[in-house]
Coordinates of C-alpha atoms in Angstrom, one line a residue:
M1 CA 0.0 0.0 0.0
K2 CA 1.2 3.4 -0.9
K3 CA 2.3 5.8 1.8
M4 CA 0.6 9.1 2.5
G5 CA 1.1 11.6 -0.3
S6 CA 1.9 9.1 -3.0
F7 CA -1.3 10.0 -4.9
R8 CA 0.0 13.5 -5.5
C9 CA 1.7 12.5 -8.8
S10 CA -1.5 13.6 -10.6
G11 CA -0.7 17.1 -9.5
P12 CA 2.7 17.5 -7.8
K13 CA 2.5 19.2 -4.4
M14 CA -0.9 20.7 -5.4
F15 CA -2.9 19.0 -2.6
S16 CA -0.5 20.1 0.1
F17 CA -0.3 23.6 -1.4
L18 CA -4.1 23.9 -1.4
L19 CA -4.3 22.7 2.2
I20 CA -1.7 25.3 3.3
C21 CA -3.6 28.1 1.6
V22 CA -6.9 27.1 3.1
T23 CA -5.3 26.7 6.5
L24 CA -3.8 30.2 6.3
W25 CA -7.2 31.6 5.2
S26 CA -9.0 29.8 7.9
H27 CA -6.6 31.2 10.5
L28 CA -6.9 34.7 9.3
S29 CA -10.6 34.7 8.8
G30 CA -11.6 32.6 11.8
S31 CA -9.2 33.8 14.5
S32 CA -12.2 34.0 16.9
G33 CA -11.7 30.3 17.4
A34 CA -8.1 30.7 18.6
S35 CA -9.2 31.1 22.2
S36 CA -11.2 27.8 22.0
S37 CA -8.3 25.6 20.7
R38 CA -8.8 23.1 23.6
R39 CA -12.4 22.5 22.7
P40 CA -12.6 18.9 21.4
N41 CA -12.0 17.9 17.8
I42 CA -14.6 15.7 16.1
V43 CA -14.3 13.1 13.4
L44 CA -17.3 11.5 11.6
I45 CA -16.6 8.4 9.5
L46 CA -19.6 7.6 7.4
T47 CA -19.8 4.3 5.4
D48 CA -22.2 3.6 2.6
D49 CA -24.8 0.8 3.0
L50 CA -23.1 -0.8 6.0
D51 CA -25.5 -3.1 7.9
V52 CA -25.2 -4.4 11.4
A53 CA -28.0 -7.0 11.3
I54 CA -26.3 -9.4 8.8
G55 CA -22.7 -9.2 10.0
G56 CA -21.5 -6.0 8.4
L57 CA -19.1 -5.3 11.3
N58 CA -17.4 -8.7 11.2
P59 CA -14.5 -7.6 8.8
L60 CA -13.9 -4.4 10.8
N61 CA -11.7 -5.8 13.6
K62 CA -9.4 -2.7 13.9
T63 CA -12.4 -0.4 13.8
K64 CA -14.2 -2.3 16.6
K65 CA -11.0 -2.3 18.7
L66 CA -9.9 1.4 18.1
I67 CA -13.4 3.0 18.3
G68 CA -15.9 0.5 19.8
D69 CA -13.7 -1.0 22.5
A70 CA -12.2 2.4 23.3
G71 CA -15.6 4.0 23.8
M72 CA -19.3 3.2 23.4
T73 CA -21.2 0.9 21.0
F74 CA -24.8 1.7 20.5
T75 CA -26.8 -1.5 19.8
N76 CA -30.1 0.3 18.9
A77 CA -29.0 2.9 16.3
F78 CA -31.4 3.5 13.4
V79 CA -31.8 5.7 10.4
A80 CA -34.7 8.1 9.6
S81 CA -34.9 6.6 6.1
P82 CA -33.2 3.5 4.7
L83 CA -31.9 5.2 1.5
C84 CA -28.7 7.1 0.9
C85 CA -29.7 10.6 0.0
P86 CA -32.7 11.1 2.5
S87 CA -30.6 9.5 5.2
R88 CA -27.5 11.7 4.6
A89 CA -29.8 14.7 4.5
S90 CA -31.1 13.7 7.9
I91 CA -27.5 13.4 9.2
L92 CA -26.5 16.8 7.9
T93 CA -29.7 18.6 9.0
G94 CA -30.8 16.7 12.1
K95 CA -34.2 16.5 10.6
Y96 CA -36.7 13.8 9.5
P97 CA -37.3 13.6 5.8
H98 CA -40.7 15.3 6.0
N99 CA -38.9 18.3 7.3
H100 CA -35.9 18.4 4.9
H101 CA -37.9 17.2 2.0
V102 CA -35.3 14.9 0.4
I103 CA -37.4 11.9 -0.5
N104 CA -35.1 9.8 -2.8
N105 CA -31.8 9.7 -4.7
T106 CA -33.0 11.8 -7.6
L107 CA -32.7 15.5 -8.4
D108 CA -36.5 15.6 -8.6
G109 CA -36.6 14.0 -5.2
N110 CA -34.6 17.0 -3.9
C111 CA -31.3 15.2 -3.6
S112 CA -28.7 18.0 -3.7
S113 CA -31.1 20.1 -5.7
K114 CA -31.1 23.9 -6.0
A115 CA -34.0 23.9 -3.5
W116 CA -32.0 21.8 -1.0
Q117 CA -29.0 24.1 -1.4
K118 CA -31.1 27.2 -0.8
S119 CA -33.3 25.9 2.1
E120 CA -31.3 23.3 4.0
E121 CA -27.6 23.5 3.3
P122 CA -27.0 26.9 5.1
H123 CA -28.4 25.3 8.3
T124 CA -26.6 22.0 8.4
F125 CA -24.5 21.2 11.5
P126 CA -21.1 21.7 9.6
A127 CA -22.3 25.2 8.5
L128 CA -23.1 26.0 12.2
L129 CA -19.8 24.5 13.4
K130 CA -17.8 26.7 11.0
A131 CA -19.8 29.9 11.2
S132 CA -20.8 30.0 14.8
A133 CA -18.6 27.6 16.7
G134 CA -15.2 28.5 15.3
Y135 CA -14.3 25.1 13.9
Q136 CA -12.2 24.4 10.8
T137 CA -13.9 21.8 8.8
F138 CA -12.9 19.1 6.2
F139 CA -15.0 16.9 4.0
A140 CA -13.8 14.0 1.8
G141 CA -15.9 11.4 0.0
K142 CA -19.5 10.8 -1.1
Y143 CA -21.8 13.7 -0.1
L144 CA -25.3 13.3 -1.7
N145 CA -26.0 11.1 -4.7
Q146 CA -26.7 14.0 -7.1
Y147 CA -23.9 16.2 -5.9
G148 CA -22.0 17.5 -9.0
H149 CA -25.1 17.4 -11.3
S150 CA -25.0 20.1 -13.9
E151 CA -28.5 21.3 -12.9
A152 CA -27.4 21.7 -9.3
G153 CA -24.2 23.8 -9.8
G154 CA -21.9 21.1 -10.9
V155 CA -18.7 20.2 -9.0
E156 CA -18.1 24.0 -8.7
H157 CA -20.7 24.1 -5.9
I158 CA -19.1 23.9 -2.5
P159 CA -21.8 23.5 0.3
P160 CA -21.6 26.1 3.0
G161 CA -19.7 25.0 6.1
W162 CA -16.5 23.5 4.7
S163 CA -13.1 25.0 5.0
Y164 CA -11.7 22.3 2.8
W165 CA -13.9 20.3 0.4
V166 CA -13.2 17.0 -1.5
G167 CA -16.6 15.9 -2.8
L168 CA -17.3 12.9 -5.0
D169 CA -19.2 13.6 -8.1
K170 CA -22.5 11.6 -7.9
N171 CA -22.6 8.1 -6.4
S172 CA -20.1 5.7 -4.9
K173 CA -17.3 4.4 -7.1
Y174 CA -13.8 3.0 -6.4
Y175 CA -12.1 3.9 -9.7
N176 CA -12.8 6.2 -12.7
Y177 CA -14.5 9.0 -10.8
T178 CA -14.3 12.8 -10.5
L179 CA -13.7 14.7 -7.3
S180 CA -14.5 18.4 -6.6
V181 CA -11.4 19.7 -4.8
N182 CA -12.5 23.0 -3.5
G183 CA -14.7 23.5 -6.5
K184 CA -12.3 22.3 -9.1
A185 CA -12.8 19.0 -11.0
Q186 CA -10.1 16.4 -10.4
K187 CA -10.4 13.2 -12.5
H188 CA -9.2 9.9 -11.5
G189 CA -8.6 6.6 -13.4
A190 CA -8.0 3.0 -12.5
D191 CA -4.5 2.9 -11.1
Y192 CA -4.7 1.4 -7.6
S193 CA -1.7 3.3 -6.2
K194 CA -3.2 6.7 -7.1
D195 CA -6.9 6.3 -7.5
Y196 CA -8.5 3.7 -5.2
L197 CA -11.0 6.0 -3.6
T198 CA -11.0 4.6 0.0
D199 CA -7.2 4.8 0.2
L200 CA -7.3 8.2 -1.4
L201 CA -9.7 9.5 1.2
A202 CA -7.5 8.1 3.9
N203 CA -4.4 9.9 2.6
M204 CA -6.3 13.2 2.1
S205 CA -7.5 13.0 5.7
L206 CA -3.9 12.4 6.9
D207 CA -2.8 15.4 4.9
F208 CA -5.5 17.6 6.5
L209 CA -4.4 16.5 9.9
Q210 CA -0.8 17.4 9.0
Y211 CA -1.5 20.9 7.6
K212 CA -4.5 22.1 9.5
T213 CA -4.1 25.1 11.8
S214 CA -3.5 24.4 15.5
Y215 CA -5.4 27.5 16.5
Q216 CA -8.9 26.1 16.0
P217 CA -10.6 22.8 16.8
F218 CA -11.5 20.8 13.8
F219 CA -14.3 18.7 12.4
M220 CA -13.5 16.1 9.8
M221 CA -16.1 14.1 7.9
V222 CA -14.8 11.1 5.8
S223 CA -17.5 9.5 3.7
T224 CA -16.3 6.2 2.2
P225 CA -17.7 4.5 -0.9
A226 CA -17.6 1.1 0.8
P227 CA -19.4 -1.2 1.1
H228 CA -21.7 0.2 -1.6
S229 CA -21.8 -1.4 -5.1
P230 CA -19.9 -2.1 -7.4
W231 CA -18.0 -3.8 -4.5
T232 CA -14.5 -3.3 -6.0
A233 CA -12.0 -4.5 -3.5
A234 CA -8.4 -3.4 -3.3
P235 CA -6.0 -5.8 -5.0
Q236 CA -4.6 -7.2 -1.7
Y237 CA -8.1 -8.1 -0.5
Q238 CA -9.7 -9.6 -3.5
K239 CA -9.1 -13.2 -2.4
R240 CA -10.3 -12.7 1.2
F241 CA -13.5 -14.4 2.5
N242 CA -13.6 -16.7 -0.5
N243 CA -15.6 -19.3 1.4
T244 CA -18.0 -16.7 3.0
K245 CA -21.7 -16.7 2.1
A246 CA -24.5 -14.4 3.1
P247 CA -25.9 -15.5 6.5
R248 CA -28.7 -18.1 6.2
D249 CA -30.8 -16.5 9.0
P250 CA -34.4 -17.6 9.6
N251 CA -35.7 -14.8 7.3
F252 CA -33.3 -15.8 4.5
N253 CA -35.0 -17.1 1.3
V254 CA -38.4 -17.3 2.9
H255 CA -41.8 -16.0 1.7
G256 CA -43.0 -12.8 3.4
K257 CA -46.6 -14.1 3.3
D258 CA -48.1 -11.6 5.7
K259 CA -46.2 -8.5 4.4
H260 CA -46.8 -5.7 2.0
W261 CA -47.4 -6.8 -1.6
L262 CA -43.9 -5.8 -2.7
I263 CA -42.4 -8.3 -0.3
R264 CA -45.0 -11.0 -1.2
Q265 CA -44.1 -10.7 -4.9
A266 CA -40.5 -12.0 -4.3
K267 CA -40.0 -15.5 -5.7
T268 CA -39.4 -18.2 -3.1
P269 CA -37.3 -20.2 -3.2
M270 CA -34.8 -18.0 -4.9
S271 CA -33.1 -19.2 -8.1
N272 CA -29.6 -20.6 -7.8
S273 CA -28.3 -17.7 -9.9
S274 CA -29.8 -15.1 -7.6
I275 CA -28.3 -16.9 -4.6
R276 CA -24.9 -17.0 -6.3
F277 CA -25.2 -13.3 -7.1
L278 CA -26.0 -12.2 -3.6
D279 CA -23.3 -14.4 -2.1
D280 CA -20.8 -12.8 -4.4
A281 CA -22.1 -9.4 -3.4
F282 CA -21.8 -10.2 0.3
R283 CA -18.2 -11.3 -0.1
G284 CA -17.4 -8.2 -2.2
R285 CA -18.9 -6.0 0.5
W286 CA -16.7 -7.5 3.2
Q287 CA -13.6 -7.2 1.0
T288 CA -14.2 -3.5 0.4
L289 CA -14.6 -3.0 4.1
L290 CA -11.0 -4.1 4.8
S291 CA -9.8 -0.9 3.2
V292 CA -12.2 1.1 5.5
D293 CA -10.7 -0.7 8.4
D294 CA -7.2 0.5 7.2
L295 CA -8.6 4.0 6.9
V296 CA -9.8 4.0 10.5
E297 CA -6.5 2.7 11.8
K298 CA -4.5 5.4 9.8
I299 CA -6.7 8.2 11.2
V300 CA -6.6 7.0 14.8
K301 CA -2.9 6.4 14.7
R302 CA -2.2 9.8 13.1
L303 CA -4.2 11.5 15.8
E304 CA -2.3 9.6 18.4
V305 CA 1.1 10.5 17.0
R306 CA 0.0 14.2 16.9
G307 CA -1.1 14.1 20.6
E308 CA -4.7 14.9 19.6
L309 CA -6.4 11.6 20.1
N310 CA -7.4 12.1 23.7
N311 CA -9.2 15.4 22.8
T312 CA -11.0 14.0 19.8
Y313 CA -14.4 12.4 19.4
I314 CA -14.6 9.8 16.7
F315 CA -17.9 8.6 15.3
F316 CA -18.3 5.6 13.1
T317 CA -21.7 4.8 11.4
S318 CA -23.5 4.2 8.2
D319 CA -26.3 5.9 6.1
N320 CA -28.5 2.8 6.1
G321 CA -28.4 -1.0 6.4
Y322 CA -28.7 -3.7 3.8
H323 CA -30.2 -7.0 2.9
T324 CA -28.9 -10.1 1.0
G325 CA -31.7 -12.6 0.5
Q326 CA -33.9 -11.7 3.4
F327 CA -37.6 -12.4 2.5
S328 CA -36.2 -13.5 -0.9
L329 CA -35.2 -10.0 -1.9
P330 CA -31.8 -10.3 -3.6
V331 CA -29.7 -7.2 -2.6
D332 CA -30.7 -3.6 -1.7
K333 CA -32.0 -1.5 1.1
R334 CA -35.3 0.7 1.2
Q335 CA -37.4 -1.7 3.3
L336 CA -38.8 -1.1 6.8
Y337 CA -37.1 -4.2 8.4
E338 CA -34.3 -4.2 10.9
F339 CA -31.7 -5.2 8.4
D340 CA -32.3 -2.0 6.4
I341 CA -33.0 0.6 9.1
R342 CA -30.6 -0.5 11.9
V343 CA -27.0 0.7 11.5
P344 CA -23.7 0.5 13.4
L345 CA -22.8 3.4 15.7
M346 CA -19.6 3.5 17.7
V347 CA -18.1 6.6 19.4
R348 CA -14.9 7.2 21.4
G349 CA -13.8 10.5 22.9
P350 CA -13.1 12.6 26.0
N351 CA -15.2 11.5 29.0
I352 CA -16.4 8.3 27.3
K353 CA -15.3 5.3 29.3
P354 CA -14.0 2.4 27.2
N355 CA -15.8 -0.9 26.6
Q356 CA -19.3 0.5 27.0
T357 CA -22.5 -0.7 25.4
S358 CA -25.7 1.4 25.3
Q359 CA -29.1 0.0 24.5
M360 CA -30.6 3.5 24.3
L361 CA -32.6 4.3 21.2
V362 CA -30.7 6.7 18.9
A363 CA -31.2 7.8 15.3
N364 CA -29.1 9.5 12.7
V365 CA -31.1 12.7 13.2
D366 CA -29.3 12.8 16.6
L367 CA -25.8 13.0 15.1
G368 CA -26.0 16.7 14.2
P369 CA -27.3 17.8 17.7
T370 CA -24.8 15.6 19.4
I371 CA -21.8 17.0 17.5
L372 CA -23.1 20.6 18.0
D373 CA -23.5 19.9 21.7
I374 CA -19.9 18.6 21.9
A375 CA -18.8 21.9 20.2
G376 CA -20.6 23.9 22.8
Y377 CA -23.3 25.2 20.4
N378 CA -26.9 25.5 21.9
V379 CA -28.9 22.9 19.9
N380 CA -32.1 24.6 21.0
K381 CA -31.2 27.5 18.7
T382 CA -31.7 25.2 15.7
Q383 CA -34.7 23.6 14.1
M384 CA -33.3 20.1 14.4
D385 CA -35.7 17.2 15.2
G386 CA -33.0 15.0 16.8
M387 CA -31.5 15.3 20.3
S388 CA -28.0 15.1 21.7
F389 CA -26.9 11.8 23.1
L390 CA -23.7 13.3 24.6
P391 CA -25.2 12.9 28.1
I392 CA -25.6 9.1 27.4
M393 CA -21.9 8.8 26.4
E394 CA -20.8 10.7 29.5
G395 CA -23.0 8.6 31.8
K396 CA -25.3 11.4 32.8
M397 CA -28.5 10.0 31.3
N398 CA -30.5 7.0 32.3
G399 CA -33.2 5.1 30.4
S400 CA -36.2 6.7 32.3
S401 CA -35.4 10.1 31.0
W402 CA -34.4 9.2 27.4
R403 CA -36.8 8.9 24.4
T404 CA -38.5 5.6 23.6
D405 CA -39.4 6.0 20.0
I406 CA -38.3 7.4 16.6
L407 CA -39.8 7.9 13.2
V408 CA -38.8 6.0 10.0
E409 CA -40.0 7.3 6.7
Y410 CA -39.6 6.2 3.1
E411 CA -41.3 7.3 -0.2
G412 CA -41.2 4.6 -2.8
E413 CA -40.1 5.0 -6.4
G414 CA -41.7 3.4 -9.5
R415 CA -41.3 3.7 -13.2
N416 CA -44.2 5.1 -15.3
K417 CA -43.7 2.3 -17.9
S418 CA -43.5 -1.4 -17.6
D419 CA -40.0 -3.0 -17.5
P420 CA -39.7 -4.7 -21.0
A421 CA -38.0 -7.7 -19.3
C422 CA -41.0 -8.0 -16.8
P423 CA -44.1 -6.9 -18.7
L424 CA -46.5 -8.8 -16.4
L425 CA -45.5 -6.6 -13.4
G426 CA -46.9 -3.5 -15.1
P427 CA -45.8 0.1 -14.4
G428 CA -45.0 1.4 -10.9
V429 CA -42.1 -0.8 -9.9
S430 CA -38.3 -0.2 -10.0
E431 CA -35.0 -1.8 -9.0
C432 CA -36.0 -5.1 -10.7
F433 CA -33.7 -8.1 -11.1
P434 CA -33.5 -10.4 -14.1
D435 CA -35.9 -12.9 -12.5
C436 CA -38.5 -10.0 -12.2
V437 CA -38.2 -9.6 -8.4
C438 CA -38.4 -5.9 -7.7
E439 CA -37.0 -4.1 -4.7
D440 CA -39.1 -0.9 -4.9
S441 CA -42.4 0.5 -6.1
Y442 CA -44.2 3.8 -6.0
N443 CA -46.5 2.5 -3.3
N444 CA -43.7 1.1 -1.2
T445 CA -44.3 4.3 0.8
Y446 CA -44.4 3.9 4.5
A447 CA -43.9 5.4 7.9
C448 CA -43.0 3.6 11.1
V449 CA -42.8 4.2 14.8
R450 CA -39.8 2.2 16.1
T451 CA -40.2 1.8 19.9
I452 CA -37.7 0.5 22.4
A453 CA -38.7 0.8 26.0
R454 CA -38.4 -1.3 29.1
S455 CA -41.8 -2.9 28.5
S456 CA -41.8 -2.9 24.7
N457 CA -39.6 -3.5 21.6
L458 CA -42.1 -2.8 18.9
Q459 CA -42.3 -1.7 15.3
Y460 CA -45.5 -0.2 13.9
C461 CA -45.7 0.7 10.2
E462 CA -48.4 2.0 7.9
F463 CA -48.2 2.0 4.1
D464 CA -49.6 4.9 2.0
D465 CA -51.4 2.6 -0.5
N466 CA -54.9 1.5 -1.4
E467 CA -54.8 -1.1 1.3
V468 CA -53.5 1.2 4.0
F469 CA -51.5 -1.9 4.9
V470 CA -50.2 -2.2 8.4
E471 CA -47.2 -4.2 9.7
V472 CA -46.4 -4.7 13.4
Y473 CA -43.6 -6.7 15.0
N474 CA -42.7 -7.6 18.5
V475 CA -38.9 -7.5 17.9
T476 CA -38.1 -9.2 21.2
A477 CA -40.2 -12.3 20.5
D478 CA -39.6 -12.2 16.8
P479 CA -36.2 -10.6 16.0
Y480 CA -36.3 -11.7 12.4
Q481 CA -39.7 -10.2 11.9
L482 CA -41.3 -13.3 10.5
T483 CA -44.8 -12.7 11.8
N484 CA -46.8 -9.6 11.3
I485 CA -49.0 -9.3 14.4
A486 CA -51.2 -6.4 13.1
K487 CA -54.3 -8.5 13.2
T488 CA -53.7 -10.1 16.6
I489 CA -52.3 -7.3 18.7
D490 CA -54.5 -5.4 21.2
K491 CA -56.6 -2.9 19.3
E492 CA -56.0 -0.3 21.9
V493 CA -52.2 -0.6 21.2
L494 CA -52.9 -0.2 17.5
E495 CA -54.9 2.9 18.0
K496 CA -52.3 4.5 20.3
M497 CA -49.5 3.7 17.8
N498 CA -51.5 5.1 14.9
H499 CA -52.0 8.4 16.8
R500 CA -48.3 8.5 17.7
L501 CA -47.3 7.9 14.1
M502 CA -49.6 10.7 12.9
M503 CA -48.1 13.0 15.4
L504 CA -44.5 12.2 14.5
Q505 CA -45.2 12.5 10.8
S506 CA -46.2 16.1 11.4
C507 CA -43.7 16.9 14.1
S508 CA -40.9 19.6 13.9
A509 CA -38.0 20.3 16.2
Q510 CA -39.1 20.0 19.9
S511 CA -42.4 18.3 19.1
C512 CA -40.5 15.4 17.6
R513 CA -39.0 14.7 21.1
T514 CA -42.3 14.4 23.0
P515 CA -42.8 11.2 25.1
G516 CA -44.0 8.2 23.2
V517 CA -46.7 5.6 23.9
Y518 CA -44.4 3.5 26.2
D519 CA -42.4 6.4 27.6
P520 CA -42.4 6.5 31.4
R521 CA -42.6 10.3 31.2
S522 CA -45.9 9.9 29.2
V523 CA -47.3 7.9 32.1
Q524 CA -46.1 10.5 34.6
Q525 CA -47.6 13.3 32.6
K526 CA -50.9 11.5 32.4
S527 CA -50.8 10.8 36.2
A528 CA -50.0 14.4 36.9
F529 CA -52.8 15.5 34.6
Y530 CA -55.4 13.2 36.3
L531 CA -54.0 14.2 39.8
F532 CA -54.4 17.9 38.9
F533 CA -58.0 17.5 37.9
F534 CA -58.7 15.2 40.9
F535 CA -57.6 18.0 43.3
F536 CA -59.2 20.7 41.1
F537 CA -62.6 19.1 41.3
K538 CA -62.2 18.2 44.9
S539 CA -61.4 21.9 45.7
I540 CA -64.5 22.9 43.8
K541 CA -66.6 20.4 45.8
L542 CA -65.2 21.7 49.1
Y543 CA -65.9 25.3 48.0
V544 CA -69.5 24.4 47.1
N545 CA -70.0 22.6 50.4
S546 CA -68.6 25.6 52.3
L547 CA -71.0 27.9 50.5
T548 CA -73.9 25.6 51.4
L549 CA -72.9 25.5 55.0
L550 CA -72.8 29.3 55.1
G551 CA -76.3 29.5 53.5
I552 CA -75.0 31.3 50.5

């Protein structure tokens, strides 16, 4: 593997020169941060399509040791939407999709659109870190799927909030891609030593750490292509995991008989060719992750050498989960089930004790508020829907005072015309495989309340379709979500969850953080409400009795 700086042959010394220039500019224009140099630094490493439910963390031994074992691992971390662009928009804004209005990966779906750039980008947490908290900021990797589109400013567009910007044009690739380096296009080919994107991001991150100013705290976001398709592994890892197959869990290659029609249409048992394809994809995903593991190690070691590790928070997570054969769906995300909405989340940093595990319910809308909280910025001054989990990491928050539910939203996509290869399916479907199993449709549009409380581990989902189809799962009793209990669960619970879902779907900022159905605070509030009226009416009765005794 090439050492740091070896990729600069495409433009000798240019990368370092640009970093020095930007560093000087940041120092001169942001000197207000000089007095806050001991505030903690923050690193966010965001992977693409990394699951936790089907073994996605298994290849990441160094990452688990250097971040998870050195800090806190969250076992109940979820995304607000199981698709790249809506999920990434939620990370950046701290908002649910119904508030940031990014509904899919297309420009028409508001992914990196002009409307997004005008309404949301100025208020992302990196913009606040740079403008109001005095942080120098660095971004490298995949931003939003349509970033670089000619109708959205091209690669010349630099989102507000970044002192140094290395944004990937469009979606994840490993070779033959274009980067926007501070607004200027930099094309890359297929030479591993210069162009393999995961390694390039690692080296650029190391250069930033080398040349950044020491007068300001820094925020660094590294967004890797792995383990997203096309699953191109580095040469040294292409023969790893040769005997590995996708896990044959109880929901693998089984018919989702009581689920939404899109799940029911999947062919069971799957064809041998489909199984071979998904097993190859599973291996490829793991192989690409070994380079991510190297990236994490390089960044942590560089921070340690520079004496900055103990004053740096490092977050590691993903934009959504993934599936490989669950309910006979070949490979993709987009579905409401645990394998697609649950993601890894590990954090190390100051005041976080090592080897901790938290079962508290957190979501990617919480990342922005948490990072702002670390930086000392008042999150209540924002319109973010999420909440800071810094108190959890510092051991200052217990389960009785933390939230018990979150919202998951997804708006399905379908083509106006039938797929010529699958004419019997008709229009309205998309992401179809050769055997005419489709991963999405226009009415694969749903919203869910995901509840985790002491007395409940429940998922309640409603589809926006002609059936108004409902799926409910007791995830404790049924972790693989084999049985939809919507028709057997207590009707009162269904009604309460329906009302909670409607409230969350229209929530904004503080109203998104109100107590849920199974929240102890909700019970306390109801008790206080009833107690108030009990004493209120008792006082009235005593008053009336007193008037009667006085003959009034």
